[in-house]
Coordinates of C-alpha atoms and ligand atoms in Angstrom, one line a residue:
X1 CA 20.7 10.6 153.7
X2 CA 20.9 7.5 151.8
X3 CA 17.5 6.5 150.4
X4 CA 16.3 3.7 151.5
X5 CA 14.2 1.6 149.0
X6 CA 16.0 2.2 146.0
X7 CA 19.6 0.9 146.6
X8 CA 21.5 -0.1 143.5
X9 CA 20.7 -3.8 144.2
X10 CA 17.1 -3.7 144.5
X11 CA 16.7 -0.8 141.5
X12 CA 16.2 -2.7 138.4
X13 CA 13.6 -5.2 140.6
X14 CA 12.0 -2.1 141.7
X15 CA 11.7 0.1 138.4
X16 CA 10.4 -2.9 136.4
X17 CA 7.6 -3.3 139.1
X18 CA 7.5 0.3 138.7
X19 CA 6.4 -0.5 135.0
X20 CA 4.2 -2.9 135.6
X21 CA 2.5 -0.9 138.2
X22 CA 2.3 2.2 136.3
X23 CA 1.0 0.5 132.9
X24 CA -1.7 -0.5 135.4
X25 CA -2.7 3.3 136.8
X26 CA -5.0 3.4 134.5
X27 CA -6.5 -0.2 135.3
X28 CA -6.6 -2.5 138.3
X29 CA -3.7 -2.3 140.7
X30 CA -1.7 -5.8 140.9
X31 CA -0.9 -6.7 144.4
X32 CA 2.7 -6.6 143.9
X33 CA 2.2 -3.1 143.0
X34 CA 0.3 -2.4 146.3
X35 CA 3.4 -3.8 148.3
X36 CA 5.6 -1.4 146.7
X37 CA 3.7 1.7 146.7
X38 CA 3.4 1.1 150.6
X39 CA 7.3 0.8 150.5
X40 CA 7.8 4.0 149.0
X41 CA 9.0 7.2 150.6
X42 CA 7.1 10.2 150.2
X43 CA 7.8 12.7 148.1
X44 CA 10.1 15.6 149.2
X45 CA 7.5 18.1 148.1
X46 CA 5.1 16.5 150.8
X47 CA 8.1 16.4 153.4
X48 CA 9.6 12.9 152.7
X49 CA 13.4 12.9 152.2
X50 CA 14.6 13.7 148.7
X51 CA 16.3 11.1 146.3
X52 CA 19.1 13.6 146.6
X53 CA 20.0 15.1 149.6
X54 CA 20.8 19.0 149.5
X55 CA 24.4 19.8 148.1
X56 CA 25.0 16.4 145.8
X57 CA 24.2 18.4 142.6
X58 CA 23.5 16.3 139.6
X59 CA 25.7 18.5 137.6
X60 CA 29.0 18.2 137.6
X61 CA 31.0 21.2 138.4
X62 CA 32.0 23.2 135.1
X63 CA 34.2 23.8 133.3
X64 CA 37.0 21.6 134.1
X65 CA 40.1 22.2 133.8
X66 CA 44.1 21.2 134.7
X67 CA 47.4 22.7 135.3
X68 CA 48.2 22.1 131.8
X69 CA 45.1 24.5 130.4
X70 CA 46.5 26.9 133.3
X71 CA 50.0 26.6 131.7
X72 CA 48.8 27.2 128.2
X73 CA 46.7 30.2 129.4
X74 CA 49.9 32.0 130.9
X75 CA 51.8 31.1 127.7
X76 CA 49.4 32.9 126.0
X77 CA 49.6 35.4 128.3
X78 CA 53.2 35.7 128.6
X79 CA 53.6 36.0 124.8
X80 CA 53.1 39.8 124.7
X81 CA 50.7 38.7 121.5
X82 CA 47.6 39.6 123.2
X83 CA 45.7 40.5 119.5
X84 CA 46.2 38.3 116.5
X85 CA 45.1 40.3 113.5
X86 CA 46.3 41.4 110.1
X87 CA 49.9 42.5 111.2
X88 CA 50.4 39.9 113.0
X89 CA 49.0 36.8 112.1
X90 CA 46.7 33.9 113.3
X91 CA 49.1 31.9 116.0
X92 CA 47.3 30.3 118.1
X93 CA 44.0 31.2 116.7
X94 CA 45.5 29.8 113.6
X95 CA 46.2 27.0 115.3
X96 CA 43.2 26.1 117.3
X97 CA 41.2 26.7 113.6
X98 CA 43.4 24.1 112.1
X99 CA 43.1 21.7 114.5
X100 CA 38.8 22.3 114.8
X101 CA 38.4 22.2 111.1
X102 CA 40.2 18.6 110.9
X103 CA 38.7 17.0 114.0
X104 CA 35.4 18.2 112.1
X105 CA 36.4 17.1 108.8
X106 CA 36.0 20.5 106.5
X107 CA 39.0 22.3 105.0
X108 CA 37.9 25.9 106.6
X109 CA 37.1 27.4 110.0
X110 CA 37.3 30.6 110.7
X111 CA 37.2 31.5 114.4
X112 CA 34.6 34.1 116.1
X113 CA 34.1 36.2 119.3
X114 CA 30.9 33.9 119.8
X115 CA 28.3 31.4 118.0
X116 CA 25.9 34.8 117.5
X117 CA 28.8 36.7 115.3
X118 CA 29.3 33.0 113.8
X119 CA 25.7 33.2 112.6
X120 CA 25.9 36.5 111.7
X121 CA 29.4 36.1 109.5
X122 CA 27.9 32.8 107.8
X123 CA 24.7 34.2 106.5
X124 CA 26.8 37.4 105.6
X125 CA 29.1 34.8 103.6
X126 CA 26.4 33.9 102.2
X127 CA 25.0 37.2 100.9
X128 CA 21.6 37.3 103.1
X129 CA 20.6 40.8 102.9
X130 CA 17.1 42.8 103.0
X131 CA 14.4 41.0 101.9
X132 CA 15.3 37.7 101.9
X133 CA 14.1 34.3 104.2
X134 CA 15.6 32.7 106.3
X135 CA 13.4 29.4 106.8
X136 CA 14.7 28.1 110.6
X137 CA 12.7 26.4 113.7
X138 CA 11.0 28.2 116.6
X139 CA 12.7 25.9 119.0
X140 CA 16.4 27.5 119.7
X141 CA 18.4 30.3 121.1
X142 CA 17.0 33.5 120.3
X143 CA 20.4 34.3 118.4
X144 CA 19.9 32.1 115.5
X145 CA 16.6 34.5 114.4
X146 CA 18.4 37.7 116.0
X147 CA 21.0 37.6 113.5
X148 CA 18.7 36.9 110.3
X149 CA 16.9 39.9 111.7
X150 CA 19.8 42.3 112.1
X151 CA 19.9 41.5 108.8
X152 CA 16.7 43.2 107.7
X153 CA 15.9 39.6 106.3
X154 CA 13.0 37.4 108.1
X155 CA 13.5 34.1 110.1
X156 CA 10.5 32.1 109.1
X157 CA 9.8 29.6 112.1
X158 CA 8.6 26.1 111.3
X159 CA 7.4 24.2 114.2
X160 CA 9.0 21.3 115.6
X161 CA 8.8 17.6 115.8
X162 CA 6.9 16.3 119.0
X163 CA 8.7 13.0 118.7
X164 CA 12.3 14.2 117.8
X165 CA 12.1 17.7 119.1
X166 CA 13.8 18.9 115.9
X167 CA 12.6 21.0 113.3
X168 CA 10.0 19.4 111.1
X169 CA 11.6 18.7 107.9
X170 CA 8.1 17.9 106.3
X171 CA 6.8 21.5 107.0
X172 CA 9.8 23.5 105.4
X173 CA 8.9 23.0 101.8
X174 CA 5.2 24.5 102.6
X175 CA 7.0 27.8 103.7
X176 CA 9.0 28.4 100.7
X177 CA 8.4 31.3 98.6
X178 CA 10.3 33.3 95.9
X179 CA 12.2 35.2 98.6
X180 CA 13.8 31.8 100.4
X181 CA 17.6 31.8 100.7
X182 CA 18.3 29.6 103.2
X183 CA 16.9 26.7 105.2
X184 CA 19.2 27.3 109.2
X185 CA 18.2 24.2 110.9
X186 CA 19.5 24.2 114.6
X187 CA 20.7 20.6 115.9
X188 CA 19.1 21.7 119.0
X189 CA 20.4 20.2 122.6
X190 CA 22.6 18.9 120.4
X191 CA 20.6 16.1 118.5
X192 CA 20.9 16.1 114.5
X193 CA 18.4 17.8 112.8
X194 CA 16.9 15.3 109.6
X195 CA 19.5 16.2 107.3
X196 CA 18.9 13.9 104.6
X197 CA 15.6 15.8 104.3
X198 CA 17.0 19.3 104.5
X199 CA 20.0 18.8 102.1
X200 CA 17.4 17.2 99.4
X201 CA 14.9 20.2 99.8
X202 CA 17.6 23.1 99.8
X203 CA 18.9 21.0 96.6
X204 CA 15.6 21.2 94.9
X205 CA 15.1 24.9 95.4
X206 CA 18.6 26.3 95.3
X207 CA 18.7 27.2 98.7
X208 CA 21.9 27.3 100.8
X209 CA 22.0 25.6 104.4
X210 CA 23.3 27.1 107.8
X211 CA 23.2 24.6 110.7
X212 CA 23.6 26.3 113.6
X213 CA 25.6 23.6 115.6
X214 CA 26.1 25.9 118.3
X215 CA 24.4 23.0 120.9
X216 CA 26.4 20.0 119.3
X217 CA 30.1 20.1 119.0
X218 CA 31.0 16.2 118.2
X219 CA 27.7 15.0 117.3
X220 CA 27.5 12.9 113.7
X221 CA 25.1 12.4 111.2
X222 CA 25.9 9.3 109.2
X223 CA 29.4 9.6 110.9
X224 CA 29.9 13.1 109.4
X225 CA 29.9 16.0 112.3
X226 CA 27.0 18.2 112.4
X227 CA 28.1 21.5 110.7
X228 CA 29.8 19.7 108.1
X229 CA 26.7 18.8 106.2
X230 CA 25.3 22.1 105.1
X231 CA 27.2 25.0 103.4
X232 CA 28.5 26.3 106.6
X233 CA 28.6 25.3 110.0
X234 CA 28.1 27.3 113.2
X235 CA 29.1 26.3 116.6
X236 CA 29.4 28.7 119.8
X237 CA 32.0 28.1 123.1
X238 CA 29.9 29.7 125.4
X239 CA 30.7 28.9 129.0
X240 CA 28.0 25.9 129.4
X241 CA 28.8 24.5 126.0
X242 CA 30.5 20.9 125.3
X243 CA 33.4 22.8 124.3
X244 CA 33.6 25.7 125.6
X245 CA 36.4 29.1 126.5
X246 CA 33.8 31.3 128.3
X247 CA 32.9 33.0 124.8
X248 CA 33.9 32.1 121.6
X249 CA 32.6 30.7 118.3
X250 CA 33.2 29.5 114.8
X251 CA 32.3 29.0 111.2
X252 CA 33.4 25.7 109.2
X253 CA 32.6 25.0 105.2
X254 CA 34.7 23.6 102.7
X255 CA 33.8 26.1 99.8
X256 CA 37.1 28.3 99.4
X257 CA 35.5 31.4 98.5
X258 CA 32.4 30.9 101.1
X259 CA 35.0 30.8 103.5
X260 CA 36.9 33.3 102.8
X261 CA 34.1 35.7 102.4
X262 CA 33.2 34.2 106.2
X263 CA 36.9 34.8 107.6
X264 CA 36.9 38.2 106.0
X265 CA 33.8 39.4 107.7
X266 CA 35.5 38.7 111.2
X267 CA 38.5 40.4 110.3
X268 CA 37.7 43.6 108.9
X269 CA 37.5 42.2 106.0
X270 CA 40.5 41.2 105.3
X271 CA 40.9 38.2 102.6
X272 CA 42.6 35.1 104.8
X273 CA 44.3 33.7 101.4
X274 CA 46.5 37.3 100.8
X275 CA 45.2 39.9 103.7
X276 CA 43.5 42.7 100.9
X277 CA 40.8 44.1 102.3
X278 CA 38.3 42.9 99.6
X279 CA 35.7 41.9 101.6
X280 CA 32.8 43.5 103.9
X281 CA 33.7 42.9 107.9
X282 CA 33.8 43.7 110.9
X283 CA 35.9 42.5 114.0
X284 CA 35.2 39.3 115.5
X285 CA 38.8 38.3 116.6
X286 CA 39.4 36.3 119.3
X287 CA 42.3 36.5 121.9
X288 CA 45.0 34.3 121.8
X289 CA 43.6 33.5 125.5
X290 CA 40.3 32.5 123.9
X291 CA 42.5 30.3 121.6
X292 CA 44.8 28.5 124.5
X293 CA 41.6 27.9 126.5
X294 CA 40.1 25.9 123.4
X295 CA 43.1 24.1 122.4
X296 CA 43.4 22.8 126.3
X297 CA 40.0 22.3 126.5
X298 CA 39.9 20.3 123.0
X299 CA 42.0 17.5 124.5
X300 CA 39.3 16.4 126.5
X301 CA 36.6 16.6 124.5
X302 CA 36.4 13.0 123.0
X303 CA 36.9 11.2 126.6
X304 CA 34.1 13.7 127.9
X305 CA 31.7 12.8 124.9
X306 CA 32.5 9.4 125.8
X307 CA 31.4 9.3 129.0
X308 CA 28.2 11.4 128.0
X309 CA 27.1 8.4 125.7
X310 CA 27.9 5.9 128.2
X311 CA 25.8 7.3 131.0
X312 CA 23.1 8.7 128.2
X313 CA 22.7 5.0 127.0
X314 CA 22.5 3.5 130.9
X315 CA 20.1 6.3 131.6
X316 CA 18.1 4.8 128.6
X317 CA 18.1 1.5 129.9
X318 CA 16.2 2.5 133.1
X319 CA 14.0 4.2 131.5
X320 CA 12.9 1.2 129.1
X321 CA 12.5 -0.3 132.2
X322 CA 9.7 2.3 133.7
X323 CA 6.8 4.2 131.7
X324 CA 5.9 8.0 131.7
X325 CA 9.3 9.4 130.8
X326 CA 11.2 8.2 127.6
X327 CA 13.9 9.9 125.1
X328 CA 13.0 11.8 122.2
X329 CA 13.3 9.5 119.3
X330 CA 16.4 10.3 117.2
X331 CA 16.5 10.2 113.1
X332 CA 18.4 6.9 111.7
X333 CA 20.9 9.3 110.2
X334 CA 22.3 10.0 113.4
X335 CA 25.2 7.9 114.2
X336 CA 26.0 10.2 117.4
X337 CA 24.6 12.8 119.6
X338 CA 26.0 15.6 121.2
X339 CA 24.9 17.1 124.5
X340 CA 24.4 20.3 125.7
X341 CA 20.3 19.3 126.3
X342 CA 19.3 15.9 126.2
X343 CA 15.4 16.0 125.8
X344 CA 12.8 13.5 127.5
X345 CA 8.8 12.9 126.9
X346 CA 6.7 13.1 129.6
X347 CA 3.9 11.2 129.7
X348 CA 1.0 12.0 132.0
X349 CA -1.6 9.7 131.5
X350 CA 1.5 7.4 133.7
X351 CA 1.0 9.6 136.3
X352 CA -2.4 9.6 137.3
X353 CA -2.7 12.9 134.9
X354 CA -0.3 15.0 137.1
X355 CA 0.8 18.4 135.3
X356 CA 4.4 18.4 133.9
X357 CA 4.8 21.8 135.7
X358 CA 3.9 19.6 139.0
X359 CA 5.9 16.8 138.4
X360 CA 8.9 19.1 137.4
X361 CA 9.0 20.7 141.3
X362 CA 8.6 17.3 142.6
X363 CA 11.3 16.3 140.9
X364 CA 13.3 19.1 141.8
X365 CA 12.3 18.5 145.8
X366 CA 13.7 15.0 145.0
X367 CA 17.4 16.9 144.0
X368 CA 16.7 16.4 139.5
X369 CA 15.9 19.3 138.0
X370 CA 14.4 19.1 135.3
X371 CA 14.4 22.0 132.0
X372 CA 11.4 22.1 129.8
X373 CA 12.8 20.7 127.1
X374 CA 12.9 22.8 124.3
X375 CA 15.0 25.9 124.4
X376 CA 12.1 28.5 123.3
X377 CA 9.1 29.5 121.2
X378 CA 10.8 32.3 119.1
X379 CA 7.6 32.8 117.3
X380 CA 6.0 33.8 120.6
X381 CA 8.6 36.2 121.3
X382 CA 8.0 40.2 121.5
X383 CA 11.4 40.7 119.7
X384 CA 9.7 40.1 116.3
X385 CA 7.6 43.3 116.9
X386 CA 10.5 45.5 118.2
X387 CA 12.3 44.5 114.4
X388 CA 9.3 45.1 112.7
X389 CA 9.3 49.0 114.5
X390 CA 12.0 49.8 113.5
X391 CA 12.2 52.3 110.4
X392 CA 14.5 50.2 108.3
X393 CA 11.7 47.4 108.6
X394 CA 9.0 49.6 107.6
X395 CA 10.8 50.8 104.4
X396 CA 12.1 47.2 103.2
X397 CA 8.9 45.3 103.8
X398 CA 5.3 46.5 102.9
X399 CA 2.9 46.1 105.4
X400 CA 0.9 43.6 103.4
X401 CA 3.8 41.2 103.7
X402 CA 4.5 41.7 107.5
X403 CA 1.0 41.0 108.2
X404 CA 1.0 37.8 106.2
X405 CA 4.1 36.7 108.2
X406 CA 1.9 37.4 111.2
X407 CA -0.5 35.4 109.9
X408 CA 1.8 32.6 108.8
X409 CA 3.9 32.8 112.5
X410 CA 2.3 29.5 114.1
X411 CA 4.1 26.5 115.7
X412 CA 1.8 24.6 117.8
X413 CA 3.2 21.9 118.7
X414 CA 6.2 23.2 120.4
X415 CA 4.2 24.7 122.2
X416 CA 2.6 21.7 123.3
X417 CA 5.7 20.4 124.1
X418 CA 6.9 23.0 125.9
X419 CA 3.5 23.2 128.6
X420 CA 3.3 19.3 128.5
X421 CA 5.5 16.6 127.0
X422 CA 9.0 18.2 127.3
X423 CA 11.5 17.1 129.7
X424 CA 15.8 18.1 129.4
X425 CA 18.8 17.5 131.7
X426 CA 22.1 19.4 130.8
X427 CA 25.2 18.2 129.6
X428 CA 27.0 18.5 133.2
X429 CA 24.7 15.8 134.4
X430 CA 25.6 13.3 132.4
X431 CA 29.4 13.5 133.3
X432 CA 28.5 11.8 136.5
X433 CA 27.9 8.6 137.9
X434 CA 25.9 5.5 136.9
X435 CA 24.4 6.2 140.4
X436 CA 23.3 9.6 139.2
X437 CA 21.5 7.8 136.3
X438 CA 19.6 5.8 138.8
X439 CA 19.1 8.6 141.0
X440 CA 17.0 10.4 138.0
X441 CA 15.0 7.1 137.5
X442 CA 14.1 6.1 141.1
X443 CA 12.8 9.6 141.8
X444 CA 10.9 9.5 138.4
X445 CA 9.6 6.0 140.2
X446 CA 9.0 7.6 143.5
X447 CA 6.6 10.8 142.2
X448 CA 4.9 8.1 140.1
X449 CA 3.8 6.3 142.8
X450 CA 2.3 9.1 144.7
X451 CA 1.2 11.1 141.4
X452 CA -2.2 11.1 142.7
X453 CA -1.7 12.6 145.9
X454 CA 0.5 15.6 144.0
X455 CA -1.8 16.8 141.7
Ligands
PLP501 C1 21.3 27.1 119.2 C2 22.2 28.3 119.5 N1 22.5 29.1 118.5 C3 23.3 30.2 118.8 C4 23.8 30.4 120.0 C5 24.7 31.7 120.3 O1 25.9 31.4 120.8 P1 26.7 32.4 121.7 O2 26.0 32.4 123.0 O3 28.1 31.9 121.8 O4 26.6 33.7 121.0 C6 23.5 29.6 121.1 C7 24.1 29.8 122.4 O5 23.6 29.3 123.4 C8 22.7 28.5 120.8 O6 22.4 27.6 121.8

């Protein structure tokens, strides 16, 4: 059913005295913000119609795909080469890594079953190994700490940003110690992490950098990708990711060596530039399946990022228009963002005080649902325990130094963000419409107005 107040005509009229009327919640009420509340539906939750009505899902459906990436997949498959290792080499695989490293402007990429094994094979490029630190943020997929661990090394978790939702690049240097090797900052949603920050204090302590870019395929930071900054680069092609061939990941760098070590390690460790087993490895090959999927789905990665800014950049607009619910600020190094999340503030005090957990299932009754904003709070996770069971852990760290780490293991304010300011949409949403856009603000609008009778 079509709603009725908040046609596209009447929407920007009606979200600016939205505005208005929600800077004054707090105050006096105008009387052109008594009209409109009287106007207004009521909320789904209370039994009014929703914003959208059941089965017009915000998110597009995903993946896409054409003929064409059919064609390619039975080429693949009709090639009899259904493995691509030592005997016979990279094709396709070969060929999608070529053509990944140039659009992200390094000379290396070696390909990987997903983005965990291309965490796993940078940091072993790197020579992480018992003992060591990891220094990485508490707000990301539990994979980017899993893999430190299985390394018998320690993620060290620094809290995040409640503005930017990234890690805090001013609390890194404070957790530095003699046993630092690396700072892995995760350009989480698919934001860029402060880089300019992160590259000058790895550069004034020796350290290497990981970004796990495994949420932000075709995202910039001062027009360079993100994963091209740092040493290496990790990206995954999971299922829901921007680019994506159900599993799948990779590593990119421009150090020869570094790379080669990183290609090795998912290839037995076989040496890419002459095949001798020099290295340490294991198997992380993909199919050449995995390989036609990405180069079909590569072709439409630009026009799809495209769109994502464009709709991203209305949905900005609208919500300059209203108070209560704004973007995360972004760092001026980023010249674009990628999407897999894209985080919002919620404001309560705009909203008579309601509860984000409230407004969230209103705003799902209304057809937007809402994610929490930031992907986890690894440092509350019970998987730091079950590593630090486990006998390896007990022999390699004394107990002194695990219960400092304990200690240490604090990030407040993501988890204030997570209970109260943070708000995300996924990527599929904002391959829609410029009505969809709307749609998110007038419901925000709508719950606003009756915040008081939802609390
Ligand atoms: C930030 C981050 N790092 C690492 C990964 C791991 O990637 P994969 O699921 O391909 O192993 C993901 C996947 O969601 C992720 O979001």
């Amino acid at each position: 059913m079509k709603h009725k107040l908040f046609t596209r005509r009447t929407f920007v009229k009606t979200t600016t005295i939205g505005a208005a009327g929600a800077a004054l919640t707090t105050g006096g009420m105008s009387s052109v913000y008594s009209t409109f509340i009287q106007d207004v539906d009521k909320p789904a939750i209370l039994g009014g119609n929703p914003v959208r009505t059941k089965g017009t899902n915000l998110e597009v459906s995903w993946p896409i795909f054409d003929d064409t990436d059919i064609q390619m997949y039975l080429d693949a498959y009709k090639s009899k080469r259904w493995s691509e290792y030592s005997y016979s080499p990279k094709e396709l695989s070969g060929r999608f890594e070529r053509a990944f490293a140039e659009m992200m402007g390094v000379a290396y990429c070696a390909v990987t079953n997903s983005g965990t094994d291309a965490l796993d094979a940078a940091q072993r490029a790197l020579d992480i190994g018992p003992g060591d630190e990891v220094i990485t943020q508490t707000n990301t997929f539990v994979a980017t700490a899993q893999t430190t661990f299985n390394l018998y090394a320690l993620p060290i978790f620094v809290d995040t940003d409640p503005e930017t939702f990234m890690i805090n690049a001013d609390l890194i240097e404070e957790r530095i110690t003699a046993n630092t090797r690396a700072i892995l900052p995760v350009h989480i949603g698919g934001a860029a992490a402060d880089m300019d920050k992160i590259m000058a204090i790895a550069k004034k302590h020796n350290l290497v950098v990981i970004e796990d870019a495994c949420q932000a395929q075709h995202g910039e930071w001062r027009n360079k990708k993100l994963g091209s900054i740092g040493d290496l680069g990790c990206f995954s092609f999971q299922e829901g990711k921007s680019l994506c061939a159900g599993e799948g990941g990779a590593v990119i760098g421009h150090d020869d060596y570094t790379m080669a070590r990183a290609d090795a390690y998912t290839n037995n460790g076989r040496d890419p530039r002459g095949l001798k087993r020099t290295f340490t490895g294991s198997n992380f090959r993909i199919t050449p399946f995995v390989a036609a999927t990405l180069m079909g789905q590569m072709r439409r990665l630009e026009a799809q990022s495209k769109l994502r800014d464009e709709n991203a950049s209305y949905l900005e607009k609208l919500l300059s228009e209203i108070k209560g619910v704004r973007p995360t600020k972004k760092y001026p190094g980023q010249t674009r963002r990628a999407y897999y999340i894209y985080q919002m503030i919620y404001e309560k005090e705009y909203f008579d005080g309601l509860p984000k957990r409230k407004f969230r299932a209103a705003m799902e009754a209304e057809g937007i649902d809402f994610g929490d904003g930031v992907d986890s709070s690894l440092h509350l996770d019970p998987f730091i325990e079950t590593y630090f069971n486990l006998r390896a852990f007990k022999k390699i760290f004394p107990k002194e130094r695990l219960d400092k780490y304990r200690k240490e293991n604090r990030c407040p304010v993501n988890e204030m963000i997570d209970k109260e300011t943070g708000l995300s949409l996924g990527q599929r949403v904002f391959l829609g419409t410029k009505k969809d856009m709307e749609d998110i603000v007038t419901a925000i609008v709508k719950i606003q107005k009756s915040a008081s009778k939802l609390i």
